[in-house]
XYZ file of C-alpha atoms in Angstrom:
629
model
C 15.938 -31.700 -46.369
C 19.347 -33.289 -44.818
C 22.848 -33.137 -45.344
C 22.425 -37.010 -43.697
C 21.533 -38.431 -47.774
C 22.203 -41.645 -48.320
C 20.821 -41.751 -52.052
C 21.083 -44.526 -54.712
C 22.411 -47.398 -53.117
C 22.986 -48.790 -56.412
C 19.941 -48.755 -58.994
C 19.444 -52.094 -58.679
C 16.768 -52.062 -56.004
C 14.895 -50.006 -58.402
C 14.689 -52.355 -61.598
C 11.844 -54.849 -61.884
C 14.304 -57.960 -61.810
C 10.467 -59.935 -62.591
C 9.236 -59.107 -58.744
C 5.921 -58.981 -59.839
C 5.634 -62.287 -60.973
C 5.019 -64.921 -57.858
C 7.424 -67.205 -57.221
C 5.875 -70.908 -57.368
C 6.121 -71.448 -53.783
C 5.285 -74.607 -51.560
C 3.181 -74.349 -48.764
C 6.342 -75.251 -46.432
C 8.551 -72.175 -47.805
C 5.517 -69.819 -48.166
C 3.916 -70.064 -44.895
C 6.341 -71.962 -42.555
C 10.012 -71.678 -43.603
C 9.022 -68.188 -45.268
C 11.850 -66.130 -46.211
C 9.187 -62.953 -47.142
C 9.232 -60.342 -44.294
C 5.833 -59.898 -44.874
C 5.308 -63.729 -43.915
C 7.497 -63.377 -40.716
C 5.821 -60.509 -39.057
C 2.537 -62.516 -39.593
C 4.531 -65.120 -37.631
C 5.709 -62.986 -34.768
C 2.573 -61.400 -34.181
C 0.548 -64.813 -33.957
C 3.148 -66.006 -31.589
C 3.510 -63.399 -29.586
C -0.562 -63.340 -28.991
C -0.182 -66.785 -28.488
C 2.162 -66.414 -25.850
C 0.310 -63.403 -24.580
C -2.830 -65.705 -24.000
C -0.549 -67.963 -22.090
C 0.799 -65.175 -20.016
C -2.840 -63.808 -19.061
C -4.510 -67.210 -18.068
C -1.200 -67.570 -15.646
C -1.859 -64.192 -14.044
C -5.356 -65.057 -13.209
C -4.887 -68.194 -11.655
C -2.255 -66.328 -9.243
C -4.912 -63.400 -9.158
C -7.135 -65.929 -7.809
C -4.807 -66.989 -5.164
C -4.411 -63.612 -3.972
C -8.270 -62.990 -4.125
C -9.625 -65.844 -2.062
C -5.982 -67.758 -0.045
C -7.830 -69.548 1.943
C -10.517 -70.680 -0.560
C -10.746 -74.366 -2.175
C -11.553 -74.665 -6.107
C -11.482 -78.472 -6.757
C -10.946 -76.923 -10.724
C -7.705 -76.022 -9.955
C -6.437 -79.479 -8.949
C -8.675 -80.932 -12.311
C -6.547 -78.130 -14.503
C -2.985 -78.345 -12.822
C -3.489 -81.957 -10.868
C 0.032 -82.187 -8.642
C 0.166 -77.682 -8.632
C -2.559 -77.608 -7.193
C -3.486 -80.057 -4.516
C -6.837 -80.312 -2.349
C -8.031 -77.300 -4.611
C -5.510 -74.736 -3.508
C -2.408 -73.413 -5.683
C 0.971 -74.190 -4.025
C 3.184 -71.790 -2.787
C 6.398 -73.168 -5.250
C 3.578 -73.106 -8.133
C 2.111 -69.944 -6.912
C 6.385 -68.498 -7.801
C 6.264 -70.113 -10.910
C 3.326 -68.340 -12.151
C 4.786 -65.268 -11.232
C 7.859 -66.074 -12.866
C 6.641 -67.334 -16.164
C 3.859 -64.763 -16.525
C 6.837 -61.860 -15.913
C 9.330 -63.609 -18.522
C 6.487 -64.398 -21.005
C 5.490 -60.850 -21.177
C 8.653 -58.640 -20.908
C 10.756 -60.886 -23.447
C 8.167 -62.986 -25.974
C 5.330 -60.407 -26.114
C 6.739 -56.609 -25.675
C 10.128 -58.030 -27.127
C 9.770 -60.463 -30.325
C 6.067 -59.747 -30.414
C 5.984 -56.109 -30.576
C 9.912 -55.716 -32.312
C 9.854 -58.875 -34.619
C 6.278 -58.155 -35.582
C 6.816 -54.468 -36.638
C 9.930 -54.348 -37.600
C 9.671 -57.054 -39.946
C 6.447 -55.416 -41.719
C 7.357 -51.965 -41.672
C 10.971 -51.119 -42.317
C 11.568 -52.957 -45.495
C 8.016 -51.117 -46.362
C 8.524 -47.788 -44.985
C 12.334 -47.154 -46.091
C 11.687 -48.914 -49.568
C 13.223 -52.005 -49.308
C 12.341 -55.641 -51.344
C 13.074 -57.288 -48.449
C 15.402 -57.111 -45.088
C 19.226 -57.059 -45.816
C 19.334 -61.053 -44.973
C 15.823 -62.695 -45.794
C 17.550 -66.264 -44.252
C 18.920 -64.935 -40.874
C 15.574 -63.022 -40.808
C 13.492 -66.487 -41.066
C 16.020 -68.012 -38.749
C 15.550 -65.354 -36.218
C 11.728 -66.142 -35.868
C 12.602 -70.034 -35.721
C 14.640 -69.427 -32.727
C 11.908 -67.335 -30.826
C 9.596 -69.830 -31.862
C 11.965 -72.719 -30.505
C 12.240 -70.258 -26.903
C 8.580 -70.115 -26.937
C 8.236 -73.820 -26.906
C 11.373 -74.935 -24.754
C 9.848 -71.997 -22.077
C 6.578 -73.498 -22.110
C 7.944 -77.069 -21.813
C 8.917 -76.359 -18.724
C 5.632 -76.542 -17.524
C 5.576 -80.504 -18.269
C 8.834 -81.354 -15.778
C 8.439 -83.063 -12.737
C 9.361 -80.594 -9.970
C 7.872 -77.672 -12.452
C 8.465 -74.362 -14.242
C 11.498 -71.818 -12.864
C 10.723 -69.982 -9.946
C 13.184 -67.220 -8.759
C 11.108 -64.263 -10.364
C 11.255 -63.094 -13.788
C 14.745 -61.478 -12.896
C 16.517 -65.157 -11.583
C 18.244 -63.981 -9.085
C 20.808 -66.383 -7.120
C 21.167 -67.789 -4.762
C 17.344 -69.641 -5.762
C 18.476 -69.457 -9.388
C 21.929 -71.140 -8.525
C 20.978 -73.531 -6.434
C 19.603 -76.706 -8.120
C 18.298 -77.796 -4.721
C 16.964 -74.529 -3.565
C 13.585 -74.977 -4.332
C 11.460 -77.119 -6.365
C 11.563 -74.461 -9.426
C 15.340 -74.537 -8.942
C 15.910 -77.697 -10.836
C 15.115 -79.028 -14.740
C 12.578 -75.929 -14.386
C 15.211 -73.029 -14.038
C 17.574 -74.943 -16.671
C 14.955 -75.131 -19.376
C 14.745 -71.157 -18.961
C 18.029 -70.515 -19.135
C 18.030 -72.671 -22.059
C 14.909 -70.568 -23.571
C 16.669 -66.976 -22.705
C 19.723 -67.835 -24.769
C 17.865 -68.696 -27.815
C 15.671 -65.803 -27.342
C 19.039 -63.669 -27.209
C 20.256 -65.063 -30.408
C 17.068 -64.571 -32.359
C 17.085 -61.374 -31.001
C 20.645 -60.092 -32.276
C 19.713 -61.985 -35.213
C 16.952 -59.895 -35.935
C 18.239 -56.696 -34.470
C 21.546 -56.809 -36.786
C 19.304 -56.980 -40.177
C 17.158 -54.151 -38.747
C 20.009 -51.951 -38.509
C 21.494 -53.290 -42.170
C 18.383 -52.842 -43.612
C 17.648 -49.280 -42.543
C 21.348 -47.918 -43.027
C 22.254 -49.757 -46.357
C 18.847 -50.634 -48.421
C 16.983 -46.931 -48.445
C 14.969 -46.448 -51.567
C 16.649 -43.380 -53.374
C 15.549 -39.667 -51.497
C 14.962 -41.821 -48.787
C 17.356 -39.694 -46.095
C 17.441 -40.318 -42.642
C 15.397 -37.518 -41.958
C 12.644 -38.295 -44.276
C 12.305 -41.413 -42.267
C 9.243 -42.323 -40.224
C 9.046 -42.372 -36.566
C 8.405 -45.563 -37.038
C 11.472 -46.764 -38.387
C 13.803 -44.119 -36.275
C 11.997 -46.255 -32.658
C 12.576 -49.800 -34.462
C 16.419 -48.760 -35.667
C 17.022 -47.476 -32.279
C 15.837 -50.442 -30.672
C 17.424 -52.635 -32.580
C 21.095 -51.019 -31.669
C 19.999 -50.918 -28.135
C 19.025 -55.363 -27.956
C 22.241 -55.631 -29.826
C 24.643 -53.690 -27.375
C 22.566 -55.040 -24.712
C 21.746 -58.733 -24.822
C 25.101 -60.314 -25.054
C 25.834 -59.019 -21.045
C 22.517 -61.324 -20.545
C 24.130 -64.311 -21.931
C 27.096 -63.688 -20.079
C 25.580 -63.389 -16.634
C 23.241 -67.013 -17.929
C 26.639 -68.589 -18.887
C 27.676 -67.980 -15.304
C 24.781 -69.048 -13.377
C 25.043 -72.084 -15.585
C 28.909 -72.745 -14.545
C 27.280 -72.092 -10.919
C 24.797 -74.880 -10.992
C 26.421 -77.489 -13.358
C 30.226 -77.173 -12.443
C 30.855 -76.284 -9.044
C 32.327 -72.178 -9.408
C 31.073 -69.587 -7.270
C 30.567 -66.295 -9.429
C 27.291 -65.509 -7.705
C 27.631 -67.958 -3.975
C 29.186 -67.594 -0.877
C 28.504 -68.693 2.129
C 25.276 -70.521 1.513
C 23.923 -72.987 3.957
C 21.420 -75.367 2.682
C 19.172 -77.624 5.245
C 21.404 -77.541 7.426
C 24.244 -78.604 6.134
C 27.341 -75.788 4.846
C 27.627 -75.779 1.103
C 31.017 -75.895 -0.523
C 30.852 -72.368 -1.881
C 32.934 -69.353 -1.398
C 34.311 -65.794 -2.930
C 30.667 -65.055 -5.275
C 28.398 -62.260 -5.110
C 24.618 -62.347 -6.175
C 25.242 -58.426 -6.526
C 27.297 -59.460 -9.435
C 24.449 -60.980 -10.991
C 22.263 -58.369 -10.646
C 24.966 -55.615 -12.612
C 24.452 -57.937 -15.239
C 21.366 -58.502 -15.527
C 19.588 -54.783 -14.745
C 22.387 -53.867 -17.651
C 20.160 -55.439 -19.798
C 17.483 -54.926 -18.050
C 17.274 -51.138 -17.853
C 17.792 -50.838 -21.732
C 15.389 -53.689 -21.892
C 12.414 -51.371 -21.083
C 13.109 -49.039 -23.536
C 13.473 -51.975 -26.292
C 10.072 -52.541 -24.978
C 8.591 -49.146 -24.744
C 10.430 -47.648 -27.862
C 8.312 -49.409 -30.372
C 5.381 -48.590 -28.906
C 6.289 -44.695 -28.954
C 7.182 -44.844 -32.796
C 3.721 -46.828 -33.921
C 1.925 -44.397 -31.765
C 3.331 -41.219 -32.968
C 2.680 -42.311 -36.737
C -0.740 -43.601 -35.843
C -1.677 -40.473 -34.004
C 0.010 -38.061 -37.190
C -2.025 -39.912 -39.185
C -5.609 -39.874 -37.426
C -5.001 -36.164 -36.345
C -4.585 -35.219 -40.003
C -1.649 -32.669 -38.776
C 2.216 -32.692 -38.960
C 3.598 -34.407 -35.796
C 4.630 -32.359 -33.573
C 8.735 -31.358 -33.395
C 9.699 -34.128 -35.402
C 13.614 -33.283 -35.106
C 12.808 -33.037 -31.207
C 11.478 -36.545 -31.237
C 14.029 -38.009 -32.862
C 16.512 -36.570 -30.842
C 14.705 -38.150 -28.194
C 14.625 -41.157 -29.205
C 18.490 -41.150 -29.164
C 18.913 -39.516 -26.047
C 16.903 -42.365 -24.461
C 19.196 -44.850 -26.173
C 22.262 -43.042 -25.301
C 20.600 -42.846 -21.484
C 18.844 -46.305 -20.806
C 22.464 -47.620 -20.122
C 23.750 -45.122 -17.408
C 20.581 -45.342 -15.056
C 20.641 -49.631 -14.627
C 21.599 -48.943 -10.945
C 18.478 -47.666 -9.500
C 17.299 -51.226 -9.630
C 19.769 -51.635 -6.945
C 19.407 -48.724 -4.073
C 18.629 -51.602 -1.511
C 21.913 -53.515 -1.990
C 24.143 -51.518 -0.175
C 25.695 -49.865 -2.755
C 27.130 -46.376 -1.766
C 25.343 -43.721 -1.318
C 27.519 -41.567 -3.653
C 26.881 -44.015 -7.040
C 23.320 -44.120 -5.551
C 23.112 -40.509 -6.203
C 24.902 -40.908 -9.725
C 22.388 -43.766 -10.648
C 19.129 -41.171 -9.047
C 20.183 -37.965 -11.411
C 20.869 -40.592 -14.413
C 17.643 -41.839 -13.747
C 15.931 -38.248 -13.384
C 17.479 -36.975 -16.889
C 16.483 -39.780 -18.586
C 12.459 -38.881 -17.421
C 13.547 -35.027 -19.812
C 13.300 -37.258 -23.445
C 10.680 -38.724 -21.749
C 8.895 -35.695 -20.978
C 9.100 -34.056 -24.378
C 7.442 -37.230 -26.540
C 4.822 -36.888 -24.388
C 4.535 -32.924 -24.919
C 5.130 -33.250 -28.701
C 1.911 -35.885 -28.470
C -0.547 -33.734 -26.949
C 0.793 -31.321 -28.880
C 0.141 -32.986 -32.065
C -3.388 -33.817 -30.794
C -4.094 -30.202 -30.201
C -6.613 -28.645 -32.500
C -5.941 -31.631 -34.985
C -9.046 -32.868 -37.330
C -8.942 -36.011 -35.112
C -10.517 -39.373 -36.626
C -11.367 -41.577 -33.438
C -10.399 -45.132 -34.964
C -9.400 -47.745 -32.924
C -5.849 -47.508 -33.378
C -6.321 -44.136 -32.824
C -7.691 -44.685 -28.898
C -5.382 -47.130 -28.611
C -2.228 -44.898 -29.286
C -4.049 -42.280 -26.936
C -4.097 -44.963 -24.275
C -0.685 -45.601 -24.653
C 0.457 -42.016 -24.167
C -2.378 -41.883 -20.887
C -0.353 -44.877 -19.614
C 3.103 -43.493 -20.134
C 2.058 -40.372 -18.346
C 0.677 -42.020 -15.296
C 3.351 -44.788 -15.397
C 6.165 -42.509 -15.489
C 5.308 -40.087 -12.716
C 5.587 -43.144 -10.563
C 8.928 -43.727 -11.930
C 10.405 -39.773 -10.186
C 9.244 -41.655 -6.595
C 10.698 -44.887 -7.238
C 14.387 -43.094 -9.193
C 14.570 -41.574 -5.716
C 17.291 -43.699 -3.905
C 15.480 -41.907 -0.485
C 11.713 -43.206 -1.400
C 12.748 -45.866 -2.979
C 14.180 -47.378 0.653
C 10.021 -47.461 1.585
C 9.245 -48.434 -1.797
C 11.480 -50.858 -3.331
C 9.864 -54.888 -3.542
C 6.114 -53.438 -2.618
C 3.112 -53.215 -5.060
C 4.127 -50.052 -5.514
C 6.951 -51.245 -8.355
C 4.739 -53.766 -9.693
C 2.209 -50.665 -10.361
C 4.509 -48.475 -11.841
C 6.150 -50.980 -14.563
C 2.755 -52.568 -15.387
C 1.444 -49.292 -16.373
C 4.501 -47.502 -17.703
C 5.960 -50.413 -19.749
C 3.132 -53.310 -19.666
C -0.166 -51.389 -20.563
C 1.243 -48.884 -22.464
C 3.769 -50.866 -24.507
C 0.640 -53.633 -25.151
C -1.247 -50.822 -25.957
C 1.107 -49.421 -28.468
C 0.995 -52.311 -30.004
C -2.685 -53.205 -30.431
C -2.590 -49.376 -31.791
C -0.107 -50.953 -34.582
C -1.944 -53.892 -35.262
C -5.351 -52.049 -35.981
C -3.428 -49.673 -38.303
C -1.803 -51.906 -40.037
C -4.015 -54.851 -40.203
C -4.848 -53.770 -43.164
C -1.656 -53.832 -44.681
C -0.704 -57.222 -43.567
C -3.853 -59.397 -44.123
C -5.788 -56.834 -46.726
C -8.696 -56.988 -44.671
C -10.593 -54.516 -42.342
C -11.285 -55.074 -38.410
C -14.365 -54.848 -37.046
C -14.921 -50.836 -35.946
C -17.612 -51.331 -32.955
C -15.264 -54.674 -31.349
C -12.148 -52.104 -31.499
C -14.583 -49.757 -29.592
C -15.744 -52.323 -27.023
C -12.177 -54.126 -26.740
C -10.607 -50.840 -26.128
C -12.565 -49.261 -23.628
C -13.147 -52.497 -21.154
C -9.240 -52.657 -21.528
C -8.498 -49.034 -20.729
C -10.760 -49.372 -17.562
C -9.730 -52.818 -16.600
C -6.044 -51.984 -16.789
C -6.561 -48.732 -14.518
C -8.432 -50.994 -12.027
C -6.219 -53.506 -11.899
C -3.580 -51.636 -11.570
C -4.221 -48.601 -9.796
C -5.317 -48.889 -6.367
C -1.888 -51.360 -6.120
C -0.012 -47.757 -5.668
C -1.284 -47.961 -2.352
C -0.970 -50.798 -1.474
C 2.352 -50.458 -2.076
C 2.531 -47.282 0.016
C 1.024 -49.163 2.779
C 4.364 -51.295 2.699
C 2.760 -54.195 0.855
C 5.153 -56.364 -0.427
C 5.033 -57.991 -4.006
C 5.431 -61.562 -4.722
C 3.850 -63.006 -1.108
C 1.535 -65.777 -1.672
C -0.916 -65.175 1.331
C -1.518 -61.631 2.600
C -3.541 -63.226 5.401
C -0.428 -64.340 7.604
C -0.527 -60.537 8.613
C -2.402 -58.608 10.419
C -1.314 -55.030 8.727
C -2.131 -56.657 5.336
C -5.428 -58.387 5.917
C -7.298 -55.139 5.664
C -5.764 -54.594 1.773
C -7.680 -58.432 1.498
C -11.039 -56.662 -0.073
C -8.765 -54.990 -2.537
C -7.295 -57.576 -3.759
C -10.400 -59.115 -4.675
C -11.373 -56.375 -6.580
C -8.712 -56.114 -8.377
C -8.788 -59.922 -9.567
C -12.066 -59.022 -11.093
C -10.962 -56.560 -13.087
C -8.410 -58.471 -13.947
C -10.797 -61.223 -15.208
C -12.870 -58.753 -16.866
C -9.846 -56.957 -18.572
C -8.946 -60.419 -19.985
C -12.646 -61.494 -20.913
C -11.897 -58.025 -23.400
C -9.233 -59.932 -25.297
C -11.998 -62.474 -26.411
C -13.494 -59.484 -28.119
C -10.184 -58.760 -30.186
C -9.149 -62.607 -30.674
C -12.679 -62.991 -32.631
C -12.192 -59.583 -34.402
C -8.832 -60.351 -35.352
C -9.578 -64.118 -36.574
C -12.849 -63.403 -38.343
C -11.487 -60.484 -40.397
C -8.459 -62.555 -41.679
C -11.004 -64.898 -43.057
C -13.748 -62.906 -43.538
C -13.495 -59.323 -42.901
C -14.461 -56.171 -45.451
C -11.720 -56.399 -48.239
C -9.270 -53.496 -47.728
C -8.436 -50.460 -49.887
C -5.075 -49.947 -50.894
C -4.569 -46.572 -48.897
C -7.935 -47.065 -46.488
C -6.352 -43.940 -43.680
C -5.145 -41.641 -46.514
C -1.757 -41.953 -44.895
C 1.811 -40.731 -46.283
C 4.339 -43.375 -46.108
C 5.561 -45.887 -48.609
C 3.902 -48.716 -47.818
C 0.392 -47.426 -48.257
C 1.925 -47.237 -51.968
C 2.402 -50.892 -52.172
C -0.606 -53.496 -54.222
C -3.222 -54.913 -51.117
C -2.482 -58.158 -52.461
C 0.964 -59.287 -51.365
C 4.143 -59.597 -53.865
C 7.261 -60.757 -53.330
C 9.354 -57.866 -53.646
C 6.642 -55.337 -52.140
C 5.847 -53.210 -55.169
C 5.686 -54.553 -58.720
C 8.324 -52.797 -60.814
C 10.049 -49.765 -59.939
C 10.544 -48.986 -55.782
C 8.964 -45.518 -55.331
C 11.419 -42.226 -55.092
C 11.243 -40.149 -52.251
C 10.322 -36.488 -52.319
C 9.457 -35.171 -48.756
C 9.042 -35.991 -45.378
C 6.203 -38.298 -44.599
C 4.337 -36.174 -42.524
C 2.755 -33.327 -44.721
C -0.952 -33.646 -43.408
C -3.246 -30.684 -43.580
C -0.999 -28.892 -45.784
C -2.226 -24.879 -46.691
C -2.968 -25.242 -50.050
C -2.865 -28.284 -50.776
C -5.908 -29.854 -52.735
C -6.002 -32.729 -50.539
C -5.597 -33.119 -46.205
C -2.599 -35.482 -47.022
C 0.319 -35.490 -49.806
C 2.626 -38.821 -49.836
C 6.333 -39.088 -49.494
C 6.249 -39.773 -53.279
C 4.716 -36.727 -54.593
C 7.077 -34.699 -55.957
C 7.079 -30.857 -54.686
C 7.022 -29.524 -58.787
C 3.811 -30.887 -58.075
C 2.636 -29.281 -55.339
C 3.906 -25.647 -55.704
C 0.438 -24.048 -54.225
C 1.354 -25.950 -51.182
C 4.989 -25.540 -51.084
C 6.957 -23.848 -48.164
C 10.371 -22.215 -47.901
C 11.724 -24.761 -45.334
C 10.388 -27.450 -47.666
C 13.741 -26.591 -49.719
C 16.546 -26.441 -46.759
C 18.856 -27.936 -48.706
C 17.578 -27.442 -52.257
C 18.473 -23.477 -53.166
C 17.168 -24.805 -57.025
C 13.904 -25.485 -55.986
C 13.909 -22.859 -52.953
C 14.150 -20.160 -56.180
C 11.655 -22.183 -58.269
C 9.031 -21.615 -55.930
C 9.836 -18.072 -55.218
C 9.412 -17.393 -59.050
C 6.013 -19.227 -58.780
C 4.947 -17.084 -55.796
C 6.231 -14.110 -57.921
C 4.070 -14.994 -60.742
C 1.008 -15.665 -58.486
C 1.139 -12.194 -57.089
C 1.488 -10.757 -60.347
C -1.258 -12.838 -61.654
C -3.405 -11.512 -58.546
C -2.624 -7.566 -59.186
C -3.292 -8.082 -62.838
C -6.991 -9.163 -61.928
């Protein structure tokens, strides 16, 4: 079907070499130190719920805070003893929730959770692969997130407490040791955390993009390539040319605090007293880090838009919609995410004229966008759709992107976004656009695939009941904060009730700390249905949603090596669902079209004028056949 072929790739991915045979493995190198991509998914995705957990519990104790300020809960000072004195959160605390919660969640969960899981499972599996280009840096990759992870949440134990200039660390309360209580050991240990997260990151990102360019079973041309893989390939080039500016703005701020330059101070006064600092600019910091920071959402988001258009291809038993558009797409948003960092930035001063560049960047970037979402609906339309829960799940994801991103054309207006910038108004718009629906994209994946990686089935009616309490909660939580946010609410404040034009947004604060709470009593629904099915769930078929791609060809139980003998050749593109003429609603990527010839198409043989004339002599002979009778 392409001219792009990359065929072969030496035939020695395709003999046995004894893969089916298991390797005597100890318990240390089979489920710790695991080398088997398999293995490491299972270990992203348990850490990044893990972390996720964390991340929730801190949002509702600063939900509470903003629910009831002037309340006492003598629980808070028995759960977080010097954080929380005489029953009430304190304001530095209050930050450092904020902080950690935002860091935890844009970089451990929608990052490594949602990349390192799926990636790790699906491309060797999808693209025909034993195992990623280099199993070692692959295992080492999780080891550093995992060692983040830790050193992050360590910072909970020093004396002064966690980091707490924001998820985004701006100076001067990021440069300043002294600034603020989170400025000390708390704001080192995450700058400590963020540049082993980086290197796992471009550890795992680089074997991504080896594995899918160099270890393609044979037929296996980029354009026979699932969504899937196209969204984790793309994001993996995207962390790669993106991270390192992260490091370099952390190696900075760490020169700022430890040794006395001034990339990002000037000027500062500090109790009083002038501080030795002169020539920096904390608008220096912020080019850096919205560099990464843009492209960051779309490493976030991109993921979630490849699991959901497979899942949704799959449950609607139909083609996916314009899959050359989608692609296409997919690389236009890569090429795009780093020309539009700027509109982070309308509020520094910047001129007006780069602030115009920045707001048409950021307006093109919403036509990709646009089209996904078209080519979605569009694949849902008149589609045999099975409602499973990865299934809802994927829909949800494409309902949040949709009401996310319309947010996004107010706030990539440099005007508006005067009003609008540091309200509830932003916090809205990313939680839906890139929180919900990037968390919801990948709960979508981990139904689907559950399967696949355990060999057991989740529970149906939980994955009913944990999606629809979390589609409502999230809505209610996040919602009515649009106007609050019109209303000129800022974000980040620990106390609305030091103003009187806030007070009356008091009662909806309240509410939407309940639904918070009840949003996150829904993930105790999916933590049992996830645990119990590991351990005792219905034992899984080998193909249990009739889908296409290769790894639905692989043994349920787990080899090293993915299939036992042979890797599978690739025939056709891997969405052929609902096929006219076809005896069956789905025909897999290994199916040969010699046969399938009731169900064969012209375009099916683009580039194959051999076959193209084969099945024109078939259709010949069928019509004869037909007039004969």
């Amino acid at each position: 079907m392409s001219t792009l072929a990359v065929h072969d790739h030496g035939v020695a991915h395709h003999d046995d070499h004894g893969h089916e045979h298991h390797h005597n493995q100890s318990f240390l190198s089979k489920y710790v130190f695991s080398m088997d991509h398999k293995m490491i998914a299972k270990q992203f995705l348990i850490t990044g719920i893990t972390m996720a957990v964390i991340a929730m519990i801190l949002s509702i104790l600063f939900r509470i805070q903003l629910a009831y300020p002037d309340k006492t809960f003598p629980l808070l000072t028995t759960l977080l003893g010097r954080f929380a004195p005489n029953g009430r959160i304190s304001a530095d605390f209050y930050l450092s929730l904020v902080t950690i919660h935002g860091t935890i969640m844009v970089f451990f969960v929608l990052t490594a959770g949602l990349s390192g899981t799926f990636a790790n499972l699906l491309i060797p599996l999808q693209v025909g692969a034993r195992d990623m280009a280099s199993p070692f840096m692959n295992m080492l990759s999780y080891w550093f997130f995992f060692m983040a992870s830790v050193v992050m949440l360590s910072s909970f134990l020093v004396q002064k407490g966690p980091a707490s200039g924001g998820w985004t660390i701006y100076p001067p309360l990021s440069a300043l040791p002294k600034a603020m209580p989170g400025s000390g050991e708390g704001m080192t240990l995450w700058l400590i955390s963020m540049v082993m997260f980086v290197a796992s990151s471009l550890m795992g990102g680089i074997n991504y993009v080896s594995t899918v360019l160099n270890m393609r079973t044979k037929g296996m041309d980029l354009w026979k390539m699932p969504l899937t893989i196209w969204a984790l390939f793309l994001t993996a080039i995207l962390g790669i040319l993106a991270f390192p500016v992260l490091v370099a703005g952390v190696v900075l701020l760490i020169f700022d605090r430890s040794f006395g330059t001034s990339f990002y101070l000037s000027d500062i006064v500090l109790n009083g007293v002038q501080q030795p600092y002169e020539g920096g600019s904390p608008i220096l910091f912020q080019h850096l880090f919205w560099f990464l920071g843009h492209p960051e959402v779309y490493i976030v988001i991109m993921p979630a838009m490849g699991i959901s258009s497979e899942v949704m291809s799959v449950n609607s038993r139909k083609p996916i919609f314009g899959y050359h558009a989608m692609v296409y797409s997919l690389i236009g948003i890569t090429v795009l995410s780093f020309i539009v960092w700027g509109h982070h930035m309308f509020v520094t001063g910047m001129n007006p004229f780069l602030g115009g560049v920045f707001m048409i960047t950021t307006l093109i970037i919403a036509v990709p966008s646009a089209v996904k979402t078209f080519n979605w609906l569009a694949t849902l339309w008149r589609g045999n759709i099975r409602f499973t829960p990865a299934m809802l799940f994927a829909i949800g994801m494409v309902s949040f992107f949709i009401s996310g991103g319309l947010t996004g054309i107010f706030l990539g207006n440099a005007a508006l976004d005067i009003n609008l910038h540091d309200t509830y108004f932003v916090v809205a718009h990313f939680h839906l656009v890139m929180g919900s629906a990037a968390i919801f994209g990948m709960l979508a994946g981990v139904y689907h695939w559950f399967p696949k990686m355990f060999g057991k089935m989740m529970d149906e009616k939980l994955g009913y009941l944990h999606f629809w309490l979390t589609f409502i909660g999230a809505y209610l939580v996040f919602f009515p904060m649009h106007f609050m946010g019109l209303d000129g609410v800022p974000r980040r404040y620990y106390a609305f009730t030091e103003f009187v034009s806030m007070q009356r947004w008091l009662t909806v604060n309240t509410f939407i700390t309940w639904a918070a709470i009840m949003a996150a009593c829904a993930q105790v629904a999916f933590l049992y249905n996830f645990i119990t099915s590991i351990f005792i769930g219905k034992k899984a078929t080998q193909n249990p949603w009739e889908a296409n791609t290769l790894e639905w060809t692989t043994p349920v139980e787990h080899l090293h090596g993915n299939w036992p003998g042979e890797i599978p050749t690739v025939y056709r593109w891997p969405y052929d669902y609902s096929k006219p003429g076809a005896e069956e609603d789905y025909i897999p990527q290994t199916v040969p079209f010699s046969q399938t010839m009731s169900s064969n198409q012209a375009h099916d043989f683009e580039d194959n004028p051999k076959g193209l004339e084969e099945l024109n002599k078939f259709n010949s002979t069928l019509k004869a056949n037909e007039q004969v009778k």
